[in-house]
Amino acid sequence: MTVSSELRTLSDEHAAHTYHPLPVVIATAEGVWVTDADGHRYLDMLAAYSAVNFGHRNPRLTAKAKEQLDRVTLVSRAFEHDKFGPFVTDLAALCGKDMVLPMNSGAEGVETAIKTARKWGYEVKGVPADQANIIVFSGNFHGRTTTIISFSDDPEAHEHYGPYTPGFRTVPYGDIDAVRAAIDGSTVGVLVEPIQGEAGVNVPPDGFLRALRALCTEANVLMIDDEIQAGLGRAGDTFAAQHEDVVPDIYILGKALGGGIMPVSAVVADRDVLGVFQPGQHGSTFGGNPLACAIGREVVAILKEGTYQRHSKELGAYMHERLATFTGVASVSGRGLWAGLHLDRKARPVSERLMELGVLAKETHETTIRLAPPLSITREELDWALDQVETALADH
């Protein structure tokens, strides 16, 4: 039995089966490459669902983490620490907003944005108590907490967890007329992914985000932009909504904000929105901890340089151009270094064949394969990976 097989046996016996991973056990990683427990090397074309946008063990980020590990890692928000103020200041500036509320996981960020919108609705907009509603979209994926899965239309995420949290109205993704029809005087927000990741890297119709921004302004409703997976360089801009020159009222950030080292998320908005919170009304023991802030601030510094965004945009256009020529692909969606390959057959066997060929990618929704390499990938590495994708498609 191989080392990987022994380790997988332990996982199968003692871990809850909430995932169906590919049969590979990663032991080390650097840049776009990972190596399993038996020494086999793979090119990572998933990047931990965009959490590793800047490459595995990015030298700048690991250096900041190691430096902070030798100083202080956690004090809770009961005290200030020397990394907190600089981090929130720099992140607010990157977003063009006034204030930051740091959390940990992406789901916590979404929950925080929901609480923010409701509190703003009651205290600023004047919505009657307990009547606030938030508009969401079909095919959404914002996390797995009880409230968030209450408005999921994915049966695997939704079923058998009721009773469900009320206060959400689902409309078709990309349908601005449906959003307009769903808004009433008690609507406090529209929660949108600028590109839907879990649904298959779905891009909305051109102009949809601009129209949504205008509609939210007109109706005095907060536009809540979930950039957790789509943002921080993945789609070719710092924020995916920038493709249509849209600035939302609330950004939800996560995944890549932690540099692939630890969970870091944040809600970012202006003072008239996040200013509704007073001490004791929301918080997190680990949110905004010194280690997270040290890493997150360096992520912001990297993003301010714009190199990864440009690389994603330019190399992403090339990737999409090549993918469009592959046999066996019904359609390709996405933007930047992010693509959904929609197949005319089951995607799992193709993912498994790719693994045999030395490329790691993962299926979603039965017939789609997501490709999202670290943004540090070179043209040569991408070409090699795409060659393997073409081979795997031909083999199945």
GROMACS .gro file of C-alpha atoms in nm:
model
  396
    1MET     CA    1   0.000   0.000   0.000
    2THR     CA    2   0.132   0.345  -0.089
    3VAL     CA    3   0.171   0.624   0.163
    4SER     CA    4  -0.113   0.813  -0.008
    5SER     CA    5  -0.340   0.507   0.015
    6GLU     CA    6  -0.270   0.468   0.386
    7LEU     CA    7  -0.347   0.835   0.449
    8ARG     CA    8  -0.667   0.817   0.244
    9THR     CA    9  -0.778   0.516   0.449
   10LEU     CA   10  -0.744   0.721   0.768
   11SER     CA   11  -0.952   1.000   0.614
   12ASP     CA   12  -1.222   0.762   0.493
   13GLU     CA   13  -1.252   0.600   0.835
   14HIS     CA   14  -1.241   0.904   1.060
   15ALA     CA   15  -1.350   1.214   0.863
   16ALA     CA   16  -1.711   1.298   0.786
   17HIS     CA   17  -1.773   1.237   0.417
   18THR     CA   18  -1.869   1.590   0.318
   19TYR     CA   19  -1.640   1.594   0.014
   20HIS     CA   20  -1.565   1.362  -0.278
   21PRO     CA   21  -1.201   1.452  -0.340
   22LEU     CA   22  -0.985   1.321  -0.617
   23PRO     CA   23  -0.769   1.030  -0.493
   24VAL     CA   24  -0.456   1.236  -0.437
   25VAL     CA   25  -0.289   1.334  -0.107
   26ILE     CA   26  -0.080   1.651  -0.131
   27ALA     CA   27   0.230   1.673   0.086
   28THR     CA   28   0.422   1.975  -0.049
   29ALA     CA   29   0.358   2.266  -0.285
   30GLU     CA   30   0.532   2.561  -0.446
   31GLY     CA   31   0.404   2.807  -0.704
   32VAL     CA   32   0.163   2.624  -0.934
   33TRP     CA   33   0.301   2.278  -0.854
   34VAL     CA   34   0.202   2.032  -0.581
   35THR     CA   35   0.358   1.697  -0.490
   36ASP     CA   36   0.173   1.407  -0.332
   37ALA     CA   37   0.282   1.185  -0.041
   38ASP     CA   38   0.439   0.938  -0.285
   39GLY     CA   39   0.641   1.196  -0.475
   40HIS     CA   40   0.417   1.243  -0.780
   41ARG     CA   41   0.405   1.602  -0.911
   42TYR     CA   42   0.095   1.781  -1.041
   43LEU     CA   43   0.011   2.122  -1.183
   44ASP     CA   44  -0.266   2.275  -0.973
   45MET     CA   45  -0.545   2.409  -1.195
   46LEU     CA   46  -0.786   2.477  -0.909
   47ALA     CA   47  -0.586   2.699  -0.670
   48ALA     CA   48  -0.808   2.601  -0.376
   49TYR     CA   49  -1.107   2.768  -0.541
   50SER     CA   50  -0.911   3.097  -0.577
   51ALA     CA   51  -0.766   3.094  -0.225
   52VAL     CA   52  -0.418   3.038  -0.376
   53ASN     CA   53  -0.436   3.313  -0.640
   54PHE     CA   54  -0.077   3.421  -0.575
   55GLY     CA   55   0.072   3.072  -0.585
   56HIS     CA   56   0.143   2.811  -0.321
   57ARG     CA   57   0.380   2.938  -0.054
   58ASN     CA   58   0.417   3.276  -0.220
   59PRO     CA   59   0.754   3.399  -0.086
   60ARG     CA   60   0.631   3.746   0.009
   61LEU     CA   61   0.331   3.611   0.195
   62THR     CA   62   0.508   3.327   0.373
   63ALA     CA   63   0.781   3.569   0.483
   64LYS     CA   64   0.520   3.797   0.642
   65ALA     CA   65   0.352   3.500   0.808
   66LYS     CA   66   0.680   3.366   0.950
   67GLU     CA   67   0.778   3.710   1.073
   68GLN     CA   68   0.444   3.752   1.250
   69LEU     CA   69   0.455   3.400   1.399
   70ASP     CA   70   0.763   3.512   1.592
   71ARG     CA   71   0.583   3.816   1.734
   72VAL     CA   72   0.215   3.764   1.822
   73THR     CA   73  -0.066   3.569   1.652
   74LEU     CA   74  -0.382   3.636   1.854
   75VAL     CA   75  -0.505   3.891   2.105
   76SER     CA   76  -0.878   3.893   2.015
   77ARG     CA   77  -1.054   4.223   1.956
   78ALA     CA   78  -1.051   4.285   2.332
   79PHE     CA   79  -0.724   4.467   2.264
   80GLU     CA   80  -0.571   4.653   1.973
   81HIS     CA   81  -0.261   4.521   1.800
   82ASP     CA   82  -0.007   4.692   1.577
   83LYS     CA   83  -0.111   4.521   1.253
   84PHE     CA   84  -0.484   4.593   1.270
   85GLY     CA   85  -0.503   4.965   1.189
   86PRO     CA   86  -0.262   4.947   0.894
   87PHE     CA   87  -0.444   4.645   0.746
   88VAL     CA   88  -0.794   4.793   0.756
   89THR     CA   89  -0.663   5.128   0.631
   90ASP     CA   90  -0.490   4.970   0.331
   91LEU     CA   91  -0.780   4.738   0.247
   92ALA     CA   92  -1.032   5.023   0.268
   93ALA     CA   93  -0.815   5.227   0.030
   94LEU     CA   94  -0.785   4.937  -0.215
   95CYS     CA   95  -1.165   4.914  -0.225
   96GLY     CA   96  -1.223   5.291  -0.228
   97LYS     CA   97  -1.432   5.263   0.088
   98ASP     CA   98  -1.422   5.400   0.443
   99MET     CA   99  -1.443   5.098   0.672
  100VAL     CA  100  -1.356   4.730   0.703
  101LEU     CA  101  -1.508   4.460   0.922
  102PRO     CA  102  -1.264   4.165   0.924
  103MET     CA  103  -1.383   3.808   0.969
  104ASN     CA  104  -1.235   3.465   0.890
  105SER     CA  105  -1.417   3.239   0.644
  106GLY     CA  106  -1.604   3.350   0.335
  107ALA     CA  107  -1.932   3.230   0.482
  108GLU     CA  108  -1.873   3.451   0.787
  109GLY     CA  109  -1.819   3.740   0.549
  110VAL     CA  110  -2.151   3.674   0.377
  111GLU     CA  111  -2.333   3.636   0.710
  112THR     CA  112  -2.180   3.966   0.821
  113ALA     CA  113  -2.295   4.139   0.502
  114ILE     CA  114  -2.649   4.005   0.552
  115LYS     CA  115  -2.653   4.136   0.909
  116THR     CA  116  -2.513   4.468   0.790
  117ALA     CA  117  -2.780   4.509   0.522
  118ARG     CA  118  -3.063   4.423   0.759
  119LYS     CA  119  -2.936   4.655   1.033
  120TRP     CA  120  -2.889   4.934   0.780
  121GLY     CA  121  -3.239   4.870   0.649
  122TYR     CA  122  -3.399   4.908   0.991
  123GLU     CA  123  -3.188   5.192   1.126
  124VAL     CA  124  -3.120   5.399   0.812
  125LYS     CA  125  -3.378   5.314   0.547
  126GLY     CA  126  -3.660   5.274   0.799
  127VAL     CA  127  -3.786   4.927   0.705
  128PRO     CA  128  -4.046   4.797   0.957
  129ALA     CA  129  -3.906   4.558   1.218
  130ASP     CA  130  -3.842   4.202   1.096
  131GLN     CA  131  -3.967   4.279   0.744
  132ALA     CA  132  -3.636   4.322   0.560
  133ASN     CA  133  -3.581   4.116   0.246
  134ILE     CA  134  -3.269   4.055   0.038
  135ILE     CA  135  -3.279   3.955  -0.328
  136VAL     CA  136  -3.054   3.665  -0.432
  137PHE     CA  137  -3.001   3.473  -0.756
  138SER     CA  138  -3.064   3.124  -0.884
  139GLY     CA  139  -2.748   2.915  -0.899
  140ASN     CA  140  -2.591   3.113  -0.616
  141PHE     CA  141  -2.326   2.977  -0.382
  142HIS     CA  142  -2.234   3.198  -0.089
  143GLY     CA  143  -2.139   2.940   0.175
  144ARG     CA  144  -2.283   2.663   0.390
  145THR     CA  145  -2.419   2.819   0.709
  146THR     CA  146  -2.785   2.756   0.790
  147THR     CA  147  -2.894   3.103   0.679
  148ILE     CA  148  -2.698   3.091   0.353
  149ILE     CA  149  -2.816   2.746   0.246
  150SER     CA  150  -3.172   2.864   0.318
  151PHE     CA  151  -3.162   3.052  -0.013
  152SER     CA  152  -2.958   2.797  -0.209
  153ASP     CA  153  -3.131   2.612  -0.493
  154ASP     CA  154  -2.867   2.338  -0.498
  155PRO     CA  155  -3.038   2.030  -0.347
  156GLU     CA  156  -2.712   1.894  -0.204
  157ALA     CA  157  -2.651   2.215  -0.012
  158HIS     CA  158  -3.015   2.283   0.079
  159GLU     CA  159  -3.211   1.967   0.154
  160HIS     CA  160  -3.273   1.833   0.507
  161TYR     CA  161  -3.146   2.139   0.695
  162GLY     CA  162  -3.478   2.313   0.760
  163PRO     CA  163  -3.650   2.504   0.904
  164TYR     CA  164  -3.495   2.769   0.684
  165THR     CA  165  -3.417   3.134   0.746
  166PRO     CA  166  -3.676   3.365   0.584
  167GLY     CA  167  -3.616   3.702   0.424
  168PHE     CA  168  -3.474   3.613   0.083
  169ARG     CA  169  -3.623   3.634  -0.267
  170THR     CA  170  -3.465   3.434  -0.548
  171VAL     CA  171  -3.470   3.560  -0.907
  172PRO     CA  172  -3.300   3.427  -1.223
  173TYR     CA  173  -2.931   3.515  -1.246
  174GLY     CA  174  -2.870   3.797  -1.492
  175ASP     CA  175  -3.237   3.899  -1.523
  176ILE     CA  176  -3.257   4.269  -1.436
  177ASP     CA  177  -3.633   4.283  -1.497
  178ALA     CA  178  -3.686   4.007  -1.241
  179VAL     CA  179  -3.480   4.202  -0.988
  180ARG     CA  180  -3.686   4.513  -1.053
  181ALA     CA  181  -4.010   4.321  -1.004
  182ALA     CA  182  -3.888   4.167  -0.678
  183ILE     CA  183  -3.787   4.494  -0.511
  184ASP     CA  184  -4.032   4.655  -0.271
  185GLY     CA  185  -4.013   4.905   0.012
  186SER     CA  186  -3.872   4.644   0.250
  187THR     CA  187  -3.587   4.535   0.023
  188VAL     CA  188  -3.254   4.619   0.188
  189GLY     CA  189  -3.005   4.454  -0.045
  190VAL     CA  190  -2.927   4.256  -0.358
  191LEU     CA  191  -2.662   3.989  -0.300
  192VAL     CA  192  -2.481   3.901  -0.622
  193GLU     CA  193  -2.177   3.709  -0.742
  194PRO     CA  194  -2.028   3.905  -1.034
  195ILE     CA  195  -1.938   3.563  -1.176
  196GLN     CA  196  -2.095   3.250  -1.027
  197GLY     CA  197  -1.819   3.004  -0.941
  198GLU     CA  198  -1.986   2.694  -0.798
  199ALA     CA  199  -2.259   2.710  -1.062
  200GLY     CA  200  -1.997   2.660  -1.334
  201VAL     CA  201  -1.812   2.992  -1.372
  202ASN     CA  202  -2.124   3.159  -1.510
  203VAL     CA  203  -2.083   3.513  -1.640
  204PRO     CA  204  -2.394   3.737  -1.641
  205PRO     CA  205  -2.511   3.911  -1.959
  206ASP     CA  206  -2.313   4.219  -2.063
  207GLY     CA  207  -2.443   4.526  -1.887
  208PHE     CA  208  -2.624   4.336  -1.612
  209LEU     CA  209  -2.403   4.455  -1.327
  210ARG     CA  210  -2.421   4.815  -1.449
  211ALA     CA  211  -2.800   4.793  -1.468
  212LEU     CA  212  -2.811   4.634  -1.122
  213ARG     CA  213  -2.597   4.914  -0.979
  214ALA     CA  214  -2.832   5.176  -1.126
  215LEU     CA  215  -3.141   4.995  -1.002
  216CYS     CA  216  -3.006   4.961  -0.648
  217THR     CA  217  -2.924   5.331  -0.638
  218GLU     CA  218  -3.269   5.422  -0.768
  219ALA     CA  219  -3.449   5.199  -0.517
  220ASN     CA  220  -3.224   5.286  -0.218
  221VAL     CA  221  -3.110   4.925  -0.189
  222LEU     CA  222  -2.758   4.809  -0.106
  223MET     CA  223  -2.569   4.633  -0.384
  224ILE     CA  224  -2.376   4.355  -0.208
  225ASP     CA  225  -2.095   4.218  -0.422
  226ASP     CA  226  -1.965   3.872  -0.324
  227GLU     CA  227  -1.611   3.880  -0.463
  228ILE     CA  228  -1.489   3.592  -0.246
  229GLN     CA  229  -1.408   3.362  -0.537
  230ALA     CA  230  -1.427   3.599  -0.835
  231GLY     CA  231  -1.222   3.883  -0.692
  232LEU     CA  232  -0.864   3.977  -0.605
  233GLY     CA  233  -0.727   3.924  -0.953
  234ARG     CA  234  -0.900   3.603  -1.055
  235ALA     CA  235  -1.113   3.752  -1.335
  236GLY     CA  236  -0.851   3.996  -1.463
  237ASP     CA  237  -0.927   4.294  -1.241
  238THR     CA  238  -0.885   4.355  -0.869
  239PHE     CA  239  -1.261   4.308  -0.843
  240ALA     CA  240  -1.470   4.122  -1.100
  241ALA     CA  241  -1.734   4.398  -1.091
  242GLN     CA  242  -1.474   4.638  -1.233
  243HIS     CA  243  -1.523   4.471  -1.572
  244GLU     CA  244  -1.836   4.689  -1.598
  245ASP     CA  245  -1.691   4.980  -1.396
  246VAL     CA  246  -1.929   4.901  -1.111
  247VAL     CA  247  -1.865   4.998  -0.748
  248PRO     CA  248  -2.101   4.819  -0.509
  249ASP     CA  249  -2.213   4.943  -0.169
  250ILE     CA  250  -2.062   4.640   0.005
  251TYR     CA  251  -1.771   4.420  -0.097
  252ILE     CA  252  -1.742   4.073   0.054
  253LEU     CA  253  -1.384   3.948   0.027
  254GLY     CA  254  -1.221   3.621   0.129
  255LYS     CA  255  -1.021   3.325  -0.004
  256ALA     CA  256  -0.722   3.497  -0.172
  257LEU     CA  257  -0.724   3.767   0.098
  258GLY     CA  258  -0.556   3.509   0.322
  259GLY     CA  259  -0.290   3.433   0.063
  260GLY     CA  260  -0.357   3.060   0.075
  261ILE     CA  261  -0.211   3.055   0.427
  262MET     CA  262  -0.510   3.103   0.654
  263PRO     CA  263  -0.878   3.203   0.632
  264VAL     CA  264  -0.918   3.581   0.610
  265SER     CA  265  -1.239   3.753   0.502
  266ALA     CA  266  -1.378   4.103   0.524
  267VAL     CA  267  -1.681   4.318   0.458
  268VAL     CA  268  -1.583   4.658   0.318
  269ALA     CA  269  -1.821   4.953   0.284
  270ASP     CA  270  -1.857   5.323   0.351
  271ARG     CA  271  -1.924   5.469   0.694
  272ASP     CA  272  -2.293   5.524   0.628
  273VAL     CA  273  -2.330   5.146   0.593
  274LEU     CA  274  -2.079   4.980   0.828
  275GLY     CA  275  -2.119   5.265   1.074
  276VAL     CA  276  -2.447   5.108   1.191
  277PHE     CA  277  -2.252   4.872   1.419
  278GLN     CA  278  -2.175   4.966   1.776
  279PRO     CA  279  -1.948   4.781   2.025
  280GLY     CA  280  -2.085   4.440   2.120
  281GLN     CA  281  -2.323   4.410   1.824
  282HIS     CA  282  -2.102   4.190   1.605
  283GLY     CA  283  -1.759   4.037   1.628
  284SER     CA  284  -1.523   3.741   1.601
  285THR     CA  285  -1.249   3.615   1.832
  286PHE     CA  286  -1.016   3.545   1.540
  287GLY     CA  287  -1.140   3.812   1.299
  288GLY     CA  288  -0.865   4.064   1.229
  289ASN     CA  289  -0.604   3.873   1.429
  290PRO     CA  290  -0.238   3.983   1.398
  291LEU     CA  291  -0.134   3.694   1.172
  292ALA     CA  292  -0.432   3.749   0.941
  293CYS     CA  293  -0.366   4.122   0.922
  294ALA     CA  294   0.003   4.076   0.845
  295ILE     CA  295  -0.078   3.841   0.559
  296GLY     CA  296  -0.379   4.038   0.437
  297ARG     CA  297  -0.187   4.365   0.429
  298GLU     CA  298   0.081   4.207   0.210
  299VAL     CA  299  -0.193   4.070  -0.020
  300VAL     CA  300  -0.323   4.426  -0.055
  301ALA     CA  301   0.030   4.549  -0.134
  302ILE     CA  302   0.064   4.284  -0.404
  303LEU     CA  303  -0.272   4.376  -0.555
  304LYS     CA  304  -0.185   4.747  -0.559
  305GLU     CA  305   0.099   4.665  -0.799
  306GLY     CA  306  -0.150   4.522  -1.053
  307THR     CA  307   0.087   4.258  -1.192
  308TYR     CA  308  -0.131   3.957  -1.117
  309GLN     CA  309  -0.442   4.128  -1.252
  310ARG     CA  310  -0.272   4.207  -1.582
  311HIS     CA  311  -0.131   3.856  -1.604
  312SER     CA  312  -0.475   3.707  -1.541
  313LYS     CA  313  -0.637   3.924  -1.805
  314GLU     CA  314  -0.376   3.864  -2.074
  315LEU     CA  315  -0.305   3.496  -2.013
  316GLY     CA  316  -0.672   3.434  -1.943
  317ALA     CA  317  -0.769   3.560  -2.288
  318TYR     CA  318  -0.518   3.317  -2.437
  319MET     CA  319  -0.652   3.030  -2.224
  320HIS     CA  320  -1.010   3.092  -2.333
  321GLU     CA  321  -0.900   3.114  -2.695
  322ARG     CA  322  -0.737   2.771  -2.674
  323LEU     CA  323  -1.019   2.609  -2.479
  324ALA     CA  324  -1.272   2.715  -2.742
  325THR     CA  325  -1.096   2.491  -2.995
  326PHE     CA  326  -1.111   2.171  -2.788
  327THR     CA  327  -1.326   1.882  -2.907
  328GLY     CA  328  -1.585   1.756  -2.660
  329VAL     CA  329  -1.651   2.094  -2.498
  330ALA     CA  330  -2.008   2.214  -2.547
  331SER     CA  331  -1.923   2.565  -2.430
  332VAL     CA  332  -1.669   2.761  -2.228
  333SER     CA  333  -1.757   3.029  -1.976
  334GLY     CA  334  -1.559   3.254  -1.748
  335ARG     CA  335  -1.318   3.545  -1.753
  336GLY     CA  336  -0.949   3.592  -1.684
  337LEU     CA  337  -0.769   3.282  -1.557
  338TRP     CA  338  -1.099   3.122  -1.468
  339ALA     CA  339  -1.299   2.894  -1.695
  340GLY     CA  340  -1.587   2.653  -1.684
  341LEU     CA  341  -1.566   2.373  -1.941
  342HIS     CA  342  -1.922   2.258  -2.000
  343LEU     CA  343  -1.911   1.906  -2.138
  344ASP     CA  344  -2.162   1.686  -2.313
  345ARG     CA  345  -2.088   1.405  -2.065
  346LYS     CA  346  -1.994   1.341  -1.701
  347ALA     CA  347  -1.699   1.550  -1.590
  348ARG     CA  348  -1.567   1.328  -1.309
  349PRO     CA  349  -1.392   1.076  -1.539
  350VAL     CA  350  -1.221   1.366  -1.719
  351SER     CA  351  -1.100   1.508  -1.386
  352GLU     CA  352  -0.964   1.167  -1.290
  353ARG     CA  353  -0.789   1.128  -1.625
  354LEU     CA  354  -0.638   1.475  -1.585
  355MET     CA  355  -0.499   1.367  -1.249
  356GLU     CA  356  -0.333   1.068  -1.416
  357LEU     CA  357  -0.180   1.312  -1.666
  358GLY     CA  358  -0.042   1.534  -1.389
  359VAL     CA  359  -0.306   1.810  -1.374
  360LEU     CA  360  -0.544   1.872  -1.085
  361ALA     CA  361  -0.887   2.018  -1.165
  362LYS     CA  362  -1.231   1.945  -1.026
  363GLU     CA  363  -1.578   1.891  -1.162
  364THR     CA  364  -1.888   2.078  -1.051
  365HIS     CA  365  -2.256   2.014  -1.123
  366GLU     CA  366  -2.189   1.681  -1.295
  367THR     CA  367  -2.083   1.806  -1.640
  368THR     CA  368  -1.857   2.108  -1.582
  369ILE     CA  369  -1.486   2.123  -1.506
  370ARG     CA  370  -1.347   2.437  -1.346
  371LEU     CA  371  -1.002   2.561  -1.439
  372ALA     CA  372  -0.850   2.823  -1.210
  373PRO     CA  373  -0.471   2.801  -1.187
  374PRO     CA  374  -0.271   3.023  -0.953
  375LEU     CA  375  -0.226   3.361  -1.122
  376SER     CA  376   0.149   3.310  -1.109
  377ILE     CA  377   0.132   3.044  -1.382
  378THR     CA  378   0.358   3.100  -1.683
  379ARG     CA  379   0.259   3.074  -2.049
  380GLU     CA  380   0.466   2.755  -2.080
  381GLU     CA  381   0.307   2.596  -1.773
  382LEU     CA  382  -0.040   2.690  -1.893
  383ASP     CA  383   0.024   2.547  -2.238
  384TRP     CA  384   0.141   2.220  -2.087
  385ALA     CA  385  -0.168   2.201  -1.863
  386LEU     CA  386  -0.400   2.278  -2.154
  387ASP     CA  387  -0.231   2.009  -2.361
  388GLN     CA  388  -0.324   1.761  -2.088
  389VAL     CA  389  -0.682   1.891  -2.080
  390GLU     CA  390  -0.707   1.836  -2.455
  391THR     CA  391  -0.571   1.482  -2.415
  392ALA     CA  392  -0.807   1.399  -2.128
  393LEU     CA  393  -1.106   1.518  -2.329
  394ALA     CA  394  -1.000   1.304  -2.623
  395ASP     CA  395  -0.960   1.001  -2.395
  396HIS     CA  396  -1.313   1.032  -2.260
   0.00000   0.00000   0.00000
